[in-house]
Each structure stands twice: as structure tokens, then as C-alpha cells.
CSV table of C-alpha atoms in Angstrom, one decimal:
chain,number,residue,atom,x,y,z
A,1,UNK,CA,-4.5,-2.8,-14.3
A,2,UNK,CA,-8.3,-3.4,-12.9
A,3,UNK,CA,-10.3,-0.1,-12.4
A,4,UNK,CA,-11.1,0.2,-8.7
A,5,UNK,CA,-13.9,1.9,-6.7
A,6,UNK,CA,-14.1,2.9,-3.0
A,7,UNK,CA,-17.7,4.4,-1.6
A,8,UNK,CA,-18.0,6.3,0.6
A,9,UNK,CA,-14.6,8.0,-0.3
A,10,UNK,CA,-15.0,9.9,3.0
A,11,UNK,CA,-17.0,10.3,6.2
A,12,UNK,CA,-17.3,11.8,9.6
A,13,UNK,CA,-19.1,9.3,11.9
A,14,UNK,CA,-19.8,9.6,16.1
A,15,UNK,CA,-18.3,6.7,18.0
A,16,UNK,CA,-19.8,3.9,18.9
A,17,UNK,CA,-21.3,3.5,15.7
A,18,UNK,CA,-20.3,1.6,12.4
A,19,UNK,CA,-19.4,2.1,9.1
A,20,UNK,CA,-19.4,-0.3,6.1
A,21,UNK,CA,-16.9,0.3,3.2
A,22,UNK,CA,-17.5,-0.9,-0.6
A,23,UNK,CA,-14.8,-1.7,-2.6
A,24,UNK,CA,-15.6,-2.4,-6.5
A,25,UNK,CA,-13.7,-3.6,-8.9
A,26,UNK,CA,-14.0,-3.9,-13.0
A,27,UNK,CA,-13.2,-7.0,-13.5
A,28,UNK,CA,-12.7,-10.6,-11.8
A,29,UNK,CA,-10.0,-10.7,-9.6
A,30,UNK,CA,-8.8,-13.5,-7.5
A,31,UNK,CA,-7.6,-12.0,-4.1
A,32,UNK,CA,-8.5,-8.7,-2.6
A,33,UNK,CA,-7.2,-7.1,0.5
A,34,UNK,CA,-8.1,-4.4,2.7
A,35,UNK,CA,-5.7,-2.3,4.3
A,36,UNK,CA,-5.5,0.9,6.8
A,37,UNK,CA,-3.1,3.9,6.9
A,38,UNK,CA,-3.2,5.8,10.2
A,39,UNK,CA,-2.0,9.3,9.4
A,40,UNK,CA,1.1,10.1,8.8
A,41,UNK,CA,2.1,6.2,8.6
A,42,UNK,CA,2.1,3.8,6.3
A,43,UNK,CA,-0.4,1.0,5.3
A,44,UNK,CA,-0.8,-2.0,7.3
A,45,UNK,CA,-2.9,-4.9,6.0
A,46,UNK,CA,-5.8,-5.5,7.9
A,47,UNK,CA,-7.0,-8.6,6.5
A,48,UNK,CA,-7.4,-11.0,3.3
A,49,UNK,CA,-10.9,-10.8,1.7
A,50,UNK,CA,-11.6,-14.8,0.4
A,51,UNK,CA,-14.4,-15.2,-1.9
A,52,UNK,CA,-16.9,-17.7,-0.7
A,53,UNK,CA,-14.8,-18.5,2.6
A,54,UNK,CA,-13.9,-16.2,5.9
A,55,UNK,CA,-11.1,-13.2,5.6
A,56,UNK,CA,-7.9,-14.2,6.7
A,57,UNK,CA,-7.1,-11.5,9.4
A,58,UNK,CA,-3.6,-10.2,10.4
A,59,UNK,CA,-2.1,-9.6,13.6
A,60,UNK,CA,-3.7,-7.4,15.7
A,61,UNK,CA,-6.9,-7.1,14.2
A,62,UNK,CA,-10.5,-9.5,14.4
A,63,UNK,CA,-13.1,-10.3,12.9
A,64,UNK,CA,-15.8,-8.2,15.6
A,65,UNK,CA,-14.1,-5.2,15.2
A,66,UNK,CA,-13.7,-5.5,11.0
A,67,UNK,CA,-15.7,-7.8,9.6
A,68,UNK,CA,-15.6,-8.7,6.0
A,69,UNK,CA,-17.4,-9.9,3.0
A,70,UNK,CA,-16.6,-11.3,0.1
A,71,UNK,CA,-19.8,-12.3,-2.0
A,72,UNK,CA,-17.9,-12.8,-5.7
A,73,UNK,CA,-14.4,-12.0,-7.3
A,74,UNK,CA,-15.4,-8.0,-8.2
A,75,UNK,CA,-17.1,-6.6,-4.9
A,76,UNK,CA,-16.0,-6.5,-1.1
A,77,UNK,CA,-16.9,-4.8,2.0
A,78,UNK,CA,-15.2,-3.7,5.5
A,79,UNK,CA,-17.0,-2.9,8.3
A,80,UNK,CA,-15.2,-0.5,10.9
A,81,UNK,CA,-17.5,-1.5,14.1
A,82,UNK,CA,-18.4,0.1,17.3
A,83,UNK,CA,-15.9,3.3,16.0
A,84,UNK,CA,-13.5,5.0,18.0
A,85,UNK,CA,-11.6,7.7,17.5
A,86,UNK,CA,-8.1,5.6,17.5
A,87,UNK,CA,-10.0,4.7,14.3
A,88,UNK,CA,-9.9,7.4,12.6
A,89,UNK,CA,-8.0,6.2,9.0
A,90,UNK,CA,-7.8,5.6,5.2
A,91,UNK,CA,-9.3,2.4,4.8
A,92,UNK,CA,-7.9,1.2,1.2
A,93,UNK,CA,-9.0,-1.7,-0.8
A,94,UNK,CA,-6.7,-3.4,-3.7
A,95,UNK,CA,-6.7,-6.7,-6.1
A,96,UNK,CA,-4.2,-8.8,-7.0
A,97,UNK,CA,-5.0,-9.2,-10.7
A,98,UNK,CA,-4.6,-12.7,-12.1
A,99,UNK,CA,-1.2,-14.0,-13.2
A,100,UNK,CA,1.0,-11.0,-11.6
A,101,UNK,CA,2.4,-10.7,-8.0
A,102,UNK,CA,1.5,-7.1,-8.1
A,103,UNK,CA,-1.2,-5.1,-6.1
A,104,UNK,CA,-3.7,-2.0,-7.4
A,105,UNK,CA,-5.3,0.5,-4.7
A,106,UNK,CA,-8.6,1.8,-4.7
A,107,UNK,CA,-9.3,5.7,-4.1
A,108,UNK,CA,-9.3,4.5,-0.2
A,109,UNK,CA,-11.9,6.1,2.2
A,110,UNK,CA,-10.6,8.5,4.6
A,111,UNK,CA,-13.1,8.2,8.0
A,112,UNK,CA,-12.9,10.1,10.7
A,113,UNK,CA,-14.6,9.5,14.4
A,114,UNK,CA,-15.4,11.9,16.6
B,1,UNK,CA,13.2,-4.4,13.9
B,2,UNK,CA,11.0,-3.2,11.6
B,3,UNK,CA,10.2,-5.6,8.5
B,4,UNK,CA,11.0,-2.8,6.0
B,5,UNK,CA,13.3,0.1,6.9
B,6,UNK,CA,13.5,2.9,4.9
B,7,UNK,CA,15.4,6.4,5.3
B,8,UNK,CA,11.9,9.0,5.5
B,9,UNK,CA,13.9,11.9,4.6
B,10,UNK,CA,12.6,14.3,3.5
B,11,UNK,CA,15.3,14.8,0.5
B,12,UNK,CA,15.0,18.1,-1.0
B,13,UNK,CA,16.7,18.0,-4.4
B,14,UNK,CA,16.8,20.6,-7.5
B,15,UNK,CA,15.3,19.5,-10.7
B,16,UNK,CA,17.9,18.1,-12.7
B,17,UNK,CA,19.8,15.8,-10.0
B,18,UNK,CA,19.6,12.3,-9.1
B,19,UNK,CA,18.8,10.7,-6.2
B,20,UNK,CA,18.7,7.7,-4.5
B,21,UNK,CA,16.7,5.6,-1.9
B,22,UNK,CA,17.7,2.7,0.1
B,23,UNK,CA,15.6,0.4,1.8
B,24,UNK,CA,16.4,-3.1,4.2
B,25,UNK,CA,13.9,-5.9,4.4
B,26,UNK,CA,14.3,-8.3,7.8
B,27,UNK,CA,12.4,-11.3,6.3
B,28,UNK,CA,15.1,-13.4,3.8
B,29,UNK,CA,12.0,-15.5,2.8
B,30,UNK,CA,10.6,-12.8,1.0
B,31,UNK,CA,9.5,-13.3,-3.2
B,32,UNK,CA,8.2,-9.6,-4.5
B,33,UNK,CA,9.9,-6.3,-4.3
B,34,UNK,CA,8.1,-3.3,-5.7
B,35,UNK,CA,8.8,0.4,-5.3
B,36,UNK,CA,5.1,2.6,-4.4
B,37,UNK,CA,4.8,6.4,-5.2
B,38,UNK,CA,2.0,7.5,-3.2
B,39,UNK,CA,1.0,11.7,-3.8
B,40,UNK,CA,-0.6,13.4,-0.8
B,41,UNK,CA,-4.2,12.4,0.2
B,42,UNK,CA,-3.8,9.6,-2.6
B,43,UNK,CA,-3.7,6.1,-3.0
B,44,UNK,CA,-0.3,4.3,-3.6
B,45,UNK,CA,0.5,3.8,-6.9
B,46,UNK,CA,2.7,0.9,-8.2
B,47,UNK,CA,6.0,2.7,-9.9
B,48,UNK,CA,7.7,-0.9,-10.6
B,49,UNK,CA,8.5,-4.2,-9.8
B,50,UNK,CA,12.4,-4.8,-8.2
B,51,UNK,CA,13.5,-7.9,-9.5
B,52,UNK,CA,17.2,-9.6,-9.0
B,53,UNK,CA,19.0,-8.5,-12.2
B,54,UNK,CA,18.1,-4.9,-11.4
B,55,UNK,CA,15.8,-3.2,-13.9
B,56,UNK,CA,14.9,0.3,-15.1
B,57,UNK,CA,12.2,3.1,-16.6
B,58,UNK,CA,13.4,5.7,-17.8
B,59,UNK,CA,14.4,7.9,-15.2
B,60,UNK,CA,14.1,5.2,-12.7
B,61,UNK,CA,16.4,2.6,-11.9
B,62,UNK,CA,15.9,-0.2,-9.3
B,63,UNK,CA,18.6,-2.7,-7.7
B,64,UNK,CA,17.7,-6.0,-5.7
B,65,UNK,CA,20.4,-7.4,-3.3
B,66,UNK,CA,19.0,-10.9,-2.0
B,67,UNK,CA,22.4,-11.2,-0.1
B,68,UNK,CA,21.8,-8.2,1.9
B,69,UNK,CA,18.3,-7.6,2.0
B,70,UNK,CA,18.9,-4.5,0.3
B,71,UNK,CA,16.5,-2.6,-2.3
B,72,UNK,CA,17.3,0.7,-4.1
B,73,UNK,CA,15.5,3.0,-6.2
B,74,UNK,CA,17.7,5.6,-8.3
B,75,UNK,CA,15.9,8.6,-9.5
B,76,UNK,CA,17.6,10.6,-12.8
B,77,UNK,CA,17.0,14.3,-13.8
B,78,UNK,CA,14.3,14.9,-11.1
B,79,UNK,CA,11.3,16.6,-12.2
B,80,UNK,CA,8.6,18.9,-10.3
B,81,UNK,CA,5.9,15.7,-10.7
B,82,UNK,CA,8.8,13.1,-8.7
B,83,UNK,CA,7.5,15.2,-5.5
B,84,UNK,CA,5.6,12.2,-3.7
B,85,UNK,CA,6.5,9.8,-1.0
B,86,UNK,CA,8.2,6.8,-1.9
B,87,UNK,CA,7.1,3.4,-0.8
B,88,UNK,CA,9.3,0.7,-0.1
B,89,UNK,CA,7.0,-2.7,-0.4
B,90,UNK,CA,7.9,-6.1,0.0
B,91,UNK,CA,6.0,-9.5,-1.0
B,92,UNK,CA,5.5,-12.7,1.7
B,93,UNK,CA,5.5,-16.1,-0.3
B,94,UNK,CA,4.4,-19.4,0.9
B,95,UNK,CA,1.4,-19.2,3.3
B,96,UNK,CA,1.5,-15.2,3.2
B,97,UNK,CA,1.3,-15.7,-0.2
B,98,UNK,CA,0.2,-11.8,-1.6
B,99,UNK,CA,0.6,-10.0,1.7
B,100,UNK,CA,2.8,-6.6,1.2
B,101,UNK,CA,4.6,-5.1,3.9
B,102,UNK,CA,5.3,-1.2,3.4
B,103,UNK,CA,8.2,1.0,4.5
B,104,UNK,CA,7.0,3.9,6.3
B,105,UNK,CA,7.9,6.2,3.2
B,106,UNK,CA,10.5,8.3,1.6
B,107,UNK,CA,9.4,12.1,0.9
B,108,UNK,CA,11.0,13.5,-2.1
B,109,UNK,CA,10.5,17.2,-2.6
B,110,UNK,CA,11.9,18.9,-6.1
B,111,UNK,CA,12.5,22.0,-6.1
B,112,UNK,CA,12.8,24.8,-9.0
């Protein structure tokens, strides 16, 4: 399975400001997702990260608020924008390594907004 | 409905028995089952792939019913290091093509 990196791998931030999430990986991977677990829940996809092309986001969540790049197959970030404290998550990156149907979590990043 | 339904305990066993979880998946068009473990304040780890003829690690056993949208993961001789929450996940095909949807989690405590 691919080695995977998440910076920061924590923060406390103020609201109304914005926070951008690295996600890392070892090796070239052809789909990458970013997900969010509120506490005490599970994780719910956020959104598709597409190299070279716009993430494909899920229900309920947009492109202003969590905008996402994807500038080659080993790096990706999130951006958490204009923060409140509803936002307050694990933000978790993972790849979809070529040839399986299976998917490998980063560290995640656990924010929190005051 | 929720897309995957899972019992969230928690289940509270000895070391030494077995145990079992169930989970129900609402979309039939679904093409990956996987069972998660996922420790506290970590990231969820895969524990294996579900696939129709059933299939087993070790200790742990896991069952696909396609008929009934059914998933089950059997846990023998429960040790200490099984204490984690337990992730029910399920694969989209076509046009959802690698997005997972996760149970909310089974918690599995052992216990001396």
C-alpha cells in the first residue's frame, strides 16, 4: 500500500479564517479523495480530487467552502474556507492505488475552530 | 435509510470468544465491500476486502449476501489489540466509480 502524509496533522484556528491541508503521497496514484469525520461519526466523502481537471464534489458540500487542488498524481490540497466552528473535523486524505478497488488513509488532520 | 447500517454496539467480549458484526447496505448497485478497523484518534485502516464466496484471515472471517444486502464480519479468539471500532464500507460502481460509503462504526472492547 502507498505511504501517505497529512500536514498539518493538527491545528486550532479562529473563525472566519482558512486553512489549507497537504496530503502527500509516495508514489503515483490515480484517484485521491478527501474525506471529513465530524466527531463521534463516521467519514463522509467530501469530494474527488482529479488531477489536471476540477474535484468532483459530493452532496452537500462546494467548491467556495472546500476548494481543491490537484497539480500531479502524488500531492493534493483542501482548503477549509471562511472556518466555523461546525467545522471543526478530521479532514482525511486517501488513494486509490492503481489496479485495486481499495482505499488507504492518510494520518488525517484534526482542526479545530474556535 | 441510511446507505450502510451497522449495529454501533459497544460489544464487550472476553478474550477468547468470538464475535460477530452485521451490516445492511440500501444501494443493490453496489461493486466493493470492505471491512475498516479504525483505533481511537487514528486513521481507518483496511482489515479486508468482502467478496461473494465469503473469505477469511486468520481470526477473521467475512460473508457477502448480494441477495440481501447483507455483510458480516466474524471475529475468532478475540484479543486485547481487536479493541477498535469497526467500519462497515461499501464501494459505488459506474459513475461513483471509487466513492466509499461508511457505516457509522461498531466498537468492540476485549476485555481480560
Amino acid at each position: 500500500s502507498a505511504v501517505i502524509s497529512q500536514k498539518p496533522s493538527r491545528d486550532i484556528c479562529q473563525r472566519g479564517t482558512s486553512l489549507t491541508i497537504q496530503c502527500q503521497v509516495d508514489s503515483q496514484v490515480t484517484m485521491m479523495f478527501w474525506y471529513r469525520q465530524q466527531p463521534g461519526q463516521s467519514l463522509t466523502l467530501i469530494a474527488t480530487a482529479n488531477q489536471g481537471s476540477e474535484a468532483t464534489y459530493e452532496s452537500g458540500f462546494v467548491i467556495d467552502k472546500f476548494p481543491i487542488s490537484r497539480p500531479n498524481l502524488t500531492f493534493s490540497t483542501l482548503t477549509v474556507s471562511n472556518m466555523s466552528p461546525e467545522d471543526s473535523s478530521i479532514y482525511l486524505c486517501s488513494v486509490e492505488t492503481q489496479g485495486t478497488d481499495t482505499q488507504y488513509f492518510g494520518p488525517g488532520t484534526r482542526l479545530t475552530v474556535l | 435509510r441510511k446507505e450502510v447500517e451497522q449495529d454501533p454496539g459497544p460489544f464487550n467480549v472476553p478474550e477468547g470468544a468470538t464475535v460477530a458484526f452485521n451490516c445492511t447496505y440500501s444501494n443493490s448497485a453496489s461493486q466493493s465491500f470492505f471491512w475498516y478497523r479504525q483505533d481511537c484518534r487514528k486513521e481507518p485502516k483496511l482489515l479486508m476486502s468482502v467478496y461473494s464466496s465469503g473469505n477469511e484471515d486468520g481470526r477473521f472471517t467475512a460473508q457477502l449476501n448480494r441477495a440481501s444486502q447483507y455483510i458480516s464480519l466474524l471475529i475468532r479468539d478475540s484479543k486485547l489489540s481487536d479493541s477498535a471500532t469497526y467500519l462497515c464500507v461499501v464501494g459505488s460502481g459506474g459513475t461513483s466509480y471509487g466513492k466509499l460509503t461508511f457505516g457509522q462504526g461498531t466498537i468492540l472492547t476485549v476485555h481480560p
